[in-house]
PDB file of C-alpha atoms in Angstrom:
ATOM      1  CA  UNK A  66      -2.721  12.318  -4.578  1.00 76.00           C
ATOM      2  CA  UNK A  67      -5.621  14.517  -4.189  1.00 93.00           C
ATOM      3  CA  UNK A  68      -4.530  18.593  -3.257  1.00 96.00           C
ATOM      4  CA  UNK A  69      -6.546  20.910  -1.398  1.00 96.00           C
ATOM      5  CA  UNK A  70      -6.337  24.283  -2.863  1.00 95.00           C
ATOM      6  CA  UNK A  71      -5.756  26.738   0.689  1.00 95.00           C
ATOM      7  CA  UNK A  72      -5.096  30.231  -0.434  1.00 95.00           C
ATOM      8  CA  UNK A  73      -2.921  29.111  -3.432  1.00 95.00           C
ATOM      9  CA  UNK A  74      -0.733  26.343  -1.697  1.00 96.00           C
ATOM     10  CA  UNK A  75      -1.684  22.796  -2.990  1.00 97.00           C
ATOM     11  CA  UNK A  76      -1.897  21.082   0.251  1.00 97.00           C
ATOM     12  CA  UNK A  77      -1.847  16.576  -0.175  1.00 98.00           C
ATOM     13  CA  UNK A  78      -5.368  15.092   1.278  1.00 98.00           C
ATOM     14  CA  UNK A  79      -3.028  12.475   3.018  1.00 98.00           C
ATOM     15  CA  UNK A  80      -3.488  10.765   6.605  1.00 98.00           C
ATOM     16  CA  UNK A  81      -0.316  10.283   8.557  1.00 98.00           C
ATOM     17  CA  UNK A  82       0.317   6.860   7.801  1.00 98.00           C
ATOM     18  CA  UNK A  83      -0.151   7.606   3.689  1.00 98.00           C
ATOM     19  CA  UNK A  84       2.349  10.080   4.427  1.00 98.00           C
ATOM     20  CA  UNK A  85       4.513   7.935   5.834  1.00 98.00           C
ATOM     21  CA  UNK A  86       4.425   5.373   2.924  1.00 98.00           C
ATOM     22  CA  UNK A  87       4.631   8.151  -0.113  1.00 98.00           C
ATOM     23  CA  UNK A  88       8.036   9.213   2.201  1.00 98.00           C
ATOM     24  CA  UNK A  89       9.159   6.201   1.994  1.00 97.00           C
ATOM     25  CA  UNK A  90       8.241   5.383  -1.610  1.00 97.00           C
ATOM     26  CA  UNK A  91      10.122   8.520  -2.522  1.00 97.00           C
ATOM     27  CA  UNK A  92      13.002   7.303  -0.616  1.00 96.00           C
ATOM     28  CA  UNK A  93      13.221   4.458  -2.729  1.00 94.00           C
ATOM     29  CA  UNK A  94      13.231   6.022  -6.380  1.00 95.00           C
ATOM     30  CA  UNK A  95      15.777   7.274  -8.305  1.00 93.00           C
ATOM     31  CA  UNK A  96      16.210  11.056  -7.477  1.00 93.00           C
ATOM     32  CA  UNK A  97      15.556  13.242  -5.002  1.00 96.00           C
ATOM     33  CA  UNK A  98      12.289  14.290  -3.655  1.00 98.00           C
ATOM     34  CA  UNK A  99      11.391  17.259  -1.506  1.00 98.00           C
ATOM     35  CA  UNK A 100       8.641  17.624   1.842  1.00 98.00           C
ATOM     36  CA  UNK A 101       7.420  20.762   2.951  1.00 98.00           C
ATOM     37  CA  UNK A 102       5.638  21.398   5.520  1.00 97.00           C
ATOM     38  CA  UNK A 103       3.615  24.520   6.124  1.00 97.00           C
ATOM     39  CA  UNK A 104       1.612  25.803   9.082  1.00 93.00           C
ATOM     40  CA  UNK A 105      -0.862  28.739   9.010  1.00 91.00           C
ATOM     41  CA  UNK A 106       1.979  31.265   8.806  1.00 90.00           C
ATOM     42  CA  UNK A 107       3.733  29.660   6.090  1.00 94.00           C
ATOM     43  CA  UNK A 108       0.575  29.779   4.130  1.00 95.00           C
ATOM     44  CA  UNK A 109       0.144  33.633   4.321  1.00 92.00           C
ATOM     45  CA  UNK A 110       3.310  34.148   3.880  1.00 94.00           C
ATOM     46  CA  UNK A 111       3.208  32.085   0.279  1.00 95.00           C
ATOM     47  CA  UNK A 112      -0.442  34.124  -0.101  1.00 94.00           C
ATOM     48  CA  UNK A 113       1.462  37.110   0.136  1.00 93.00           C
ATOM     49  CA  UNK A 114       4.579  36.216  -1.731  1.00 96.00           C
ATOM     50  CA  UNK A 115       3.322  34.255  -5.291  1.00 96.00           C
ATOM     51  CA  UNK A 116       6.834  33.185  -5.842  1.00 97.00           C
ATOM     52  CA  UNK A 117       7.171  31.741  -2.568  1.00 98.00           C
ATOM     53  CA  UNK A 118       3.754  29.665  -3.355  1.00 98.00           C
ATOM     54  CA  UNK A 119       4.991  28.321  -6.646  1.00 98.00           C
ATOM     55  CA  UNK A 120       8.307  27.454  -4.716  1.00 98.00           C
ATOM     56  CA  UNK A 121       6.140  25.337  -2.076  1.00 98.00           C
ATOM     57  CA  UNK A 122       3.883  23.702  -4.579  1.00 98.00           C
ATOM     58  CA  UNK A 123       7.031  22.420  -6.413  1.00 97.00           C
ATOM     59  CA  UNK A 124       7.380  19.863  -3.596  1.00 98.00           C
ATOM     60  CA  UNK A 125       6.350  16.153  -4.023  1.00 98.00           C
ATOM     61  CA  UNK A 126       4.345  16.352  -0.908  1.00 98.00           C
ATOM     62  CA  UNK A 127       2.826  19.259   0.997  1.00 98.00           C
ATOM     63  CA  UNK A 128       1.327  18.648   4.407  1.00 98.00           C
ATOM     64  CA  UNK A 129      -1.004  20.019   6.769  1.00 96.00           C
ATOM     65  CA  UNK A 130       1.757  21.153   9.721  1.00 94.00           C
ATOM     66  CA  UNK A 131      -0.485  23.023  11.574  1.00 86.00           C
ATOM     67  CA  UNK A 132      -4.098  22.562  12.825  1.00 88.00           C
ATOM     68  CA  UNK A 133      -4.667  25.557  11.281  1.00 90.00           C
ATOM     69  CA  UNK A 134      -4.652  24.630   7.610  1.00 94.00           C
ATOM     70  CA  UNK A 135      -6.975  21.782   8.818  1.00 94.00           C
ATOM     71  CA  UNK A 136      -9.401  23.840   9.718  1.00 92.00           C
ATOM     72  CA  UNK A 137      -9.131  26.097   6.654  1.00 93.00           C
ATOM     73  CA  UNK A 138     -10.151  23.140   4.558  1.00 94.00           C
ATOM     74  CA  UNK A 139     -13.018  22.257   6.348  1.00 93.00           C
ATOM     75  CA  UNK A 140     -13.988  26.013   5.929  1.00 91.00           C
ATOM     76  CA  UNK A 141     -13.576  25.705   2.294  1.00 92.00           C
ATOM     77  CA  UNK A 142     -15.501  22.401   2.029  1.00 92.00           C
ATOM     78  CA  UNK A 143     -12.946  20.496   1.647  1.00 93.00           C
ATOM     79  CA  UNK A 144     -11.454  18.763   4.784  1.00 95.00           C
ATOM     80  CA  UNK A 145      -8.319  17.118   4.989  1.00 97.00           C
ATOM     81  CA  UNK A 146      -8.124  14.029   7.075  1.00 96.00           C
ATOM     82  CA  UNK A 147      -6.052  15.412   9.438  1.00 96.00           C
ATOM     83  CA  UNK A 148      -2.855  17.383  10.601  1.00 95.00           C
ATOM     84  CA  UNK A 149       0.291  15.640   9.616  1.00 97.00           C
ATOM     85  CA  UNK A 150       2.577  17.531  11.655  1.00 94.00           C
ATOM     86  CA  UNK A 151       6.322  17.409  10.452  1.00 96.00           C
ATOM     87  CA  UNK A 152       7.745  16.613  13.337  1.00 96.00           C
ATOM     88  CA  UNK A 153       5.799  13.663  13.865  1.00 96.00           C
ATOM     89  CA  UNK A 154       6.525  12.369  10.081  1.00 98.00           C
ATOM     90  CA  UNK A 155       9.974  13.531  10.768  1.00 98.00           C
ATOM     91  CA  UNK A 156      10.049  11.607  13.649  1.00 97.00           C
ATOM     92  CA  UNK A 157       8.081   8.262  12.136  1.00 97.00           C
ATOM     93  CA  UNK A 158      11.204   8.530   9.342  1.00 98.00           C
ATOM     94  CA  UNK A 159      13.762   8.431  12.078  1.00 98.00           C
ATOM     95  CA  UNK A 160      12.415   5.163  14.052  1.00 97.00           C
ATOM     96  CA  UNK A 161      12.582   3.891  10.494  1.00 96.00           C
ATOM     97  CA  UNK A 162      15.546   4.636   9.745  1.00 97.00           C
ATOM     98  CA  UNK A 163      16.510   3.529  13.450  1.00 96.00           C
ATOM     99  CA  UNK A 164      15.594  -0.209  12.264  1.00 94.00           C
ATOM    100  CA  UNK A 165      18.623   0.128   9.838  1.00 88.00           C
ATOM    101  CA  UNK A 166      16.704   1.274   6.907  1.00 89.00           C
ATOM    102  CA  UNK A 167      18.059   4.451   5.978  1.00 96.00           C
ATOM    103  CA  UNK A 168      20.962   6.853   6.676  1.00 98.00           C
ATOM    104  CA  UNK A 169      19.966  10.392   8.009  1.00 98.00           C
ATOM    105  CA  UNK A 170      21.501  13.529   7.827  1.00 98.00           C
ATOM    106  CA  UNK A 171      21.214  16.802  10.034  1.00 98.00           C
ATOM    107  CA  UNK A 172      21.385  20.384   8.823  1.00 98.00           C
ATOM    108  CA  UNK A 173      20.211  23.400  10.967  1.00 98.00           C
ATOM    109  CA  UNK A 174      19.993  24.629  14.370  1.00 96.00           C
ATOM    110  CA  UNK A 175      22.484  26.318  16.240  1.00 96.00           C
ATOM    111  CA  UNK A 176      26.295  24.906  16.683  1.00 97.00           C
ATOM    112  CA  UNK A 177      26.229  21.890  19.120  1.00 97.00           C
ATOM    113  CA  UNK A 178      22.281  20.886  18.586  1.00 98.00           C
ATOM    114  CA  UNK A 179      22.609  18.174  15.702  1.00 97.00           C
ATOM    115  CA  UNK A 180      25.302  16.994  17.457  1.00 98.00           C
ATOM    116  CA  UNK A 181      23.022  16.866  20.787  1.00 98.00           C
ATOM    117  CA  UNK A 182      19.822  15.724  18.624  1.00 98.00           C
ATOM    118  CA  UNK A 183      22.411  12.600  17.020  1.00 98.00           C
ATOM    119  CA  UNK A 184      23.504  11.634  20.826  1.00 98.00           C
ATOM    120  CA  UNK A 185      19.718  11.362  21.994  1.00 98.00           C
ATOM    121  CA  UNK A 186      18.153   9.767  19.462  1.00 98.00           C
ATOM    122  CA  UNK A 187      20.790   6.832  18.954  1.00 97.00           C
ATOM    123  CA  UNK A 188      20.580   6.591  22.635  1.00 97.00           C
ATOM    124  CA  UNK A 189      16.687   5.922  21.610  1.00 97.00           C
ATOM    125  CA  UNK A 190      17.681   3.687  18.442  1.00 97.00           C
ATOM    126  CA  UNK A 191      21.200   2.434  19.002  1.00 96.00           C
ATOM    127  CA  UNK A 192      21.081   1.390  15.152  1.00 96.00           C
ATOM    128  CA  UNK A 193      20.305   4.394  13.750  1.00 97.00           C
ATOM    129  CA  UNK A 194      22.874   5.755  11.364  1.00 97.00           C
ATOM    130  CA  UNK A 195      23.873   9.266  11.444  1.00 98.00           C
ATOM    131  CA  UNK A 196      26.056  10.122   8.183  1.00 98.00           C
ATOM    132  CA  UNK A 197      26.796  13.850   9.107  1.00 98.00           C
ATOM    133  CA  UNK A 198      25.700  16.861  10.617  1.00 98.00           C
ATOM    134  CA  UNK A 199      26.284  20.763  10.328  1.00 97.00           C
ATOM    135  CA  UNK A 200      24.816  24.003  11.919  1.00 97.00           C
ATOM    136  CA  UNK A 201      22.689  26.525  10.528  1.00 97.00           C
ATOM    137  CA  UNK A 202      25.259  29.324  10.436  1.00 96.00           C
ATOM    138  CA  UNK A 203      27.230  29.652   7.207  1.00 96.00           C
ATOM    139  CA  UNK A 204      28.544  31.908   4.921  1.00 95.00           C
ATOM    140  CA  UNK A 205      29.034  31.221   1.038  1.00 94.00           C
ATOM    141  CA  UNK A 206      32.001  29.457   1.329  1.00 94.00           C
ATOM    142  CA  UNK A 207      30.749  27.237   4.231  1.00 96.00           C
ATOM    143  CA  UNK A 208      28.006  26.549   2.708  1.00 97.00           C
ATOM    144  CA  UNK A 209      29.234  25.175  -0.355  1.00 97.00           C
ATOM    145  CA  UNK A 210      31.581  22.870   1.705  1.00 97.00           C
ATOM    146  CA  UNK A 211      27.855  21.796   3.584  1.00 98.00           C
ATOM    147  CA  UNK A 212      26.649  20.922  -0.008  1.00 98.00           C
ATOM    148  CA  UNK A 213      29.735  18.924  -0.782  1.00 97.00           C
ATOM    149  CA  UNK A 214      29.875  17.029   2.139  1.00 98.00           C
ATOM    150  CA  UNK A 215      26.275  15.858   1.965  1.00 98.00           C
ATOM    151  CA  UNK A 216      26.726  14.942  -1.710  1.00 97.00           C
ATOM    152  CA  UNK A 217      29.481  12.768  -0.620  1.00 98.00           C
ATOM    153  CA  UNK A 218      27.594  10.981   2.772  1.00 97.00           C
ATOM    154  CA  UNK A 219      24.258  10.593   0.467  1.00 96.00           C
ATOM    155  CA  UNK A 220      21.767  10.058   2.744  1.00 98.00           C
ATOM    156  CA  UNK A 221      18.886   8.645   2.322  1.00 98.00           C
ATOM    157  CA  UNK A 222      17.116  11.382   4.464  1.00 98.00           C
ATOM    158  CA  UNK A 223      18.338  15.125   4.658  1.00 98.00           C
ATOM    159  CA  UNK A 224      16.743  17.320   7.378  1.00 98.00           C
ATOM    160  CA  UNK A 225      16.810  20.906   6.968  1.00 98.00           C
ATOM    161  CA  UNK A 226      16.284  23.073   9.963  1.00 98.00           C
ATOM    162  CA  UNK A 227      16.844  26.531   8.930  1.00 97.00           C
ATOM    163  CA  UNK A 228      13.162  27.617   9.647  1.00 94.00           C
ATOM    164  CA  UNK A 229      10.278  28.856   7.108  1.00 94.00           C
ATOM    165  CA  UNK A 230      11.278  30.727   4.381  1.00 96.00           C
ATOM    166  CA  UNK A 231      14.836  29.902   4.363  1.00 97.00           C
ATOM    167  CA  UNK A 232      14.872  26.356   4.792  1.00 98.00           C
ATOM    168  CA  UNK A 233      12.250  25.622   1.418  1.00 98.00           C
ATOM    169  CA  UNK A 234      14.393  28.231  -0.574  1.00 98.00           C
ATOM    170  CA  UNK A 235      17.409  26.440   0.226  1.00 98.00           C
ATOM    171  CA  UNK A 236      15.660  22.986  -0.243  1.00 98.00           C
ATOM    172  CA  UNK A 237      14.479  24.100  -3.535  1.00 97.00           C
ATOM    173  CA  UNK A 238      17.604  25.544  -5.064  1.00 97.00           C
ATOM    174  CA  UNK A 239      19.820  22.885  -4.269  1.00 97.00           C
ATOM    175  CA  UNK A 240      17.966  19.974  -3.972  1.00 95.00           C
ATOM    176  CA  UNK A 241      19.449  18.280  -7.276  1.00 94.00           C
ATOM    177  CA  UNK A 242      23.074  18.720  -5.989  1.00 96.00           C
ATOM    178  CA  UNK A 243      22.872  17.223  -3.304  1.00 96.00           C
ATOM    179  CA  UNK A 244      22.538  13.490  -3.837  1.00 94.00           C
ATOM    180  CA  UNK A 245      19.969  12.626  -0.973  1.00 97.00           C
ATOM    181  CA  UNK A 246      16.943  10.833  -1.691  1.00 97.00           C
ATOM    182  CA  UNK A 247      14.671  12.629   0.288  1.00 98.00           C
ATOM    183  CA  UNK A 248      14.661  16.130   2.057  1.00 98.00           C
ATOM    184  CA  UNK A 249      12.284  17.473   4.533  1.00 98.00           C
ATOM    185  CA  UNK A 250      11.947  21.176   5.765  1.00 97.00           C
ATOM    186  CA  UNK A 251      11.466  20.863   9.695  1.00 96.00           C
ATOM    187  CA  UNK A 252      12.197  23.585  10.983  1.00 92.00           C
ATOM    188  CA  UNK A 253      12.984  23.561  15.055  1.00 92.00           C
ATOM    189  CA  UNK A 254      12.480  19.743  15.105  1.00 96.00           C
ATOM    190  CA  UNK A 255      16.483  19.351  15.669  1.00 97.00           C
ATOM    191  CA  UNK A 256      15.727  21.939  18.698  1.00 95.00           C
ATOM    192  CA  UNK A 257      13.081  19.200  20.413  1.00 95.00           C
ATOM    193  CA  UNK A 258      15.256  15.926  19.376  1.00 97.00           C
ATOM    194  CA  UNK A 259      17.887  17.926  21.422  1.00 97.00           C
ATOM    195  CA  UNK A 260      16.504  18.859  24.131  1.00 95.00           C
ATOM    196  CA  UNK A 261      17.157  22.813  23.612  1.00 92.00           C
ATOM    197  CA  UNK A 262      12.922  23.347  23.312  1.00 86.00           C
ATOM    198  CA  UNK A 263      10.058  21.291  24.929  1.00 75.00           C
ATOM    199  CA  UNK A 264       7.189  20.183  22.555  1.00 67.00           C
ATOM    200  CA  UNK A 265       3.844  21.164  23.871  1.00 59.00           C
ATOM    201  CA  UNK A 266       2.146  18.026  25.688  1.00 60.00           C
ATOM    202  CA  UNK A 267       0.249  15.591  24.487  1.00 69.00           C
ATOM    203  CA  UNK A 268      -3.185  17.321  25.312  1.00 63.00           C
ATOM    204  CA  UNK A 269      -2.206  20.639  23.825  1.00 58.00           C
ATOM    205  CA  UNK A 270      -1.785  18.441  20.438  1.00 60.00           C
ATOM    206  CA  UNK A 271      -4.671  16.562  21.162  1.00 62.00           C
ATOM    207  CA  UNK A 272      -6.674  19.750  21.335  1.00 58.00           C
ATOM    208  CA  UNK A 273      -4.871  21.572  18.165  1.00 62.00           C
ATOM    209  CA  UNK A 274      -3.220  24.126  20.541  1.00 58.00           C
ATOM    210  CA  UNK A 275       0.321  23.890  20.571  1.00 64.00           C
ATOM    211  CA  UNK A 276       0.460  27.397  19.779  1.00 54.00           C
ATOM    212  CA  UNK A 277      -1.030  28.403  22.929  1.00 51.00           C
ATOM    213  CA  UNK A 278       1.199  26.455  24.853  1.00 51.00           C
ATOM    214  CA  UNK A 279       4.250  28.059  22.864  1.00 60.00           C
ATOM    215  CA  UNK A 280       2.957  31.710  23.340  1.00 51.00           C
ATOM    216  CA  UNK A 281       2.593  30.276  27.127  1.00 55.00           C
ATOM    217  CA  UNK A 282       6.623  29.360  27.079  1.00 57.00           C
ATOM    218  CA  UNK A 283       7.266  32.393  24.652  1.00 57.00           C
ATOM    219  CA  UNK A 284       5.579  35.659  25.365  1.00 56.00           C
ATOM    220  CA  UNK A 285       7.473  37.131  22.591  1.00 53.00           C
ATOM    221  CA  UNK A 286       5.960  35.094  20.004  1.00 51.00           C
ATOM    222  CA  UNK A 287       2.415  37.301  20.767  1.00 45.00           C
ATOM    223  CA  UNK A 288       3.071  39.386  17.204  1.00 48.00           C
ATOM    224  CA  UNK A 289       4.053  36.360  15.059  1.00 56.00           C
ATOM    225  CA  UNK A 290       0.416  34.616  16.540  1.00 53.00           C
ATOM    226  CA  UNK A 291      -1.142  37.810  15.174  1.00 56.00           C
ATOM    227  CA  UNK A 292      -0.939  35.634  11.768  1.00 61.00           C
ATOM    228  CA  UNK A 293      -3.007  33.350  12.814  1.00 66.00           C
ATOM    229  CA  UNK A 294      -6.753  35.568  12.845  1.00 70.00           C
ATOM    230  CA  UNK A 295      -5.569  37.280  10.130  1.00 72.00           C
ATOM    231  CA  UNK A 296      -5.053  33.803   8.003  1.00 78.00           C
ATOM    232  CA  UNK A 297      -8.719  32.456   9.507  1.00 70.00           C
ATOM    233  CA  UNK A 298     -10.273  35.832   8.092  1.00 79.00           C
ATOM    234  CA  UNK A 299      -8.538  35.636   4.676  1.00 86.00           C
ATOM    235  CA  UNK A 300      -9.110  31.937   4.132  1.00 88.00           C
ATOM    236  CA  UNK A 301     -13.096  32.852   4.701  1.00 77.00           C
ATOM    237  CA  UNK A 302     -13.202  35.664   2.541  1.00 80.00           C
ATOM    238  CA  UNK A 303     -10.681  34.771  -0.231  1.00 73.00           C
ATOM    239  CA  UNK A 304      -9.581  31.213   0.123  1.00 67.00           C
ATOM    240  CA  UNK A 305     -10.497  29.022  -2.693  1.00 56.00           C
ATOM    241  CA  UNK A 306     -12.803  25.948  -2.881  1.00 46.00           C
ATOM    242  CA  UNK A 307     -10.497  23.991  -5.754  1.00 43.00           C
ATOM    243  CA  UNK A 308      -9.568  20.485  -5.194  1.00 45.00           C
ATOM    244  CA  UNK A 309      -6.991  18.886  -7.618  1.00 46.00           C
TER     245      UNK A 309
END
């Protein structure tokens, strides 16, 4: 697959529906492969931190979360087709796997949401198959008894939902152990599928501002938006032009 170069991070030139299929083609070879998902933020933070952008561009696919990064590349001459949000590829995967394709497991989110997010979406897709889930809150012991018990479900599909950096770092280290055949950083996804947090509507995503509509709903997110400008300005004076 083609990868356009946005401030370092090697982001796939793939529509949603290409997405969809490389998912699923991963899915089905031997191994396991790892989706991230970056927004603007996410980029300047791996901008910032070159260890964190090596860590991203280790994954089999990178997509264009936010309409941000879209934009970016047609700044830099070289447009991807469009946003691939992960929740909506997360979500594609799940009415998949809700035709009794694959086996899914949750991992994130406070105590009680999987659970929650399980109970509404088999109420959507009575087939779907849910093979385990666990919160977000662990210490080192808990957490090896997480990796152990989602070595021994296997799932086809592992969501993480620890949010951005936490949830790629954890992705990436223990990825191999694990015995899933794919895993996806999603960050508050499990938080929507729950009910807990309401996704902007459709004509915010239409219109590429869901973030307006969460500042709207969250106030307090004002100084994390202040990343946004500040990646616009440094994509236009520094971002590169390379496409792989």
């Amino acid at each position: 697959m083609k990868k356009i170069d946005i401030l370092g991070v090697l982001i796939d030139h793939v529509t949603m529906e290409e997405a969809v299929k490389k998912a699923e083609d991963f899915i089905k070879e031997p191994g396991s492969r790892m989706i991230f998902t970056p927004n603007s933020e996410i980029v300047m933070l791996a901008y910032q931190d070159p260890s964190f952008c090596a860590l991203l561009n280790r994954a089999d696919m990178v997509i264009a979360d936010g309409i941000g990064v879209v934009y970016a590349s047609k700044i830099l001459k070289a447009p991807l087709p469009e946003r691939v949000a992960g929740f909506d590829l997360a979500s594609r995967l799940i009415e998949k796997a809700g035709e009794g394709q694959y086996s899914i497991y949750f991992f994130g989110g406070k105590p009680g949401v999987a659970e929650q997010a399980t109970e509404n979406l088999q109420k959507k897709y009575p087939s779907l198959r849910v093979v385990g889930c666990q919160d977000g809150y662990f210490d080192s012991a808990k957490e090896q008894a997480i990796i152990e018990d989602i070595k021994a479900k296997q799932p086809d599909i592992l969501f993480v939902c620890l949010g951005a950096p936490k949830q790629e770092r954890w992705i990436a280290e223990h990825k191999d152990a694990l015995g899933a055949g794919l895993v996806l950083g999603v960050g508050g996804s499990l938080d929507v599928w729950a009910g807990v947090v309401e996704r902007a509507p459709e004509a915010y995503q239409k219109a590429g501002l869901e973030w307006l509509y969460r500042l709207k709903k969250q106030p307090s997110r004002f100084f994390r938006m202040l990343a946004l400008p500040k990646f616009a300005l440094t994509v236009l004076f520094k971002g590169k032009r390379v496409t792989k």
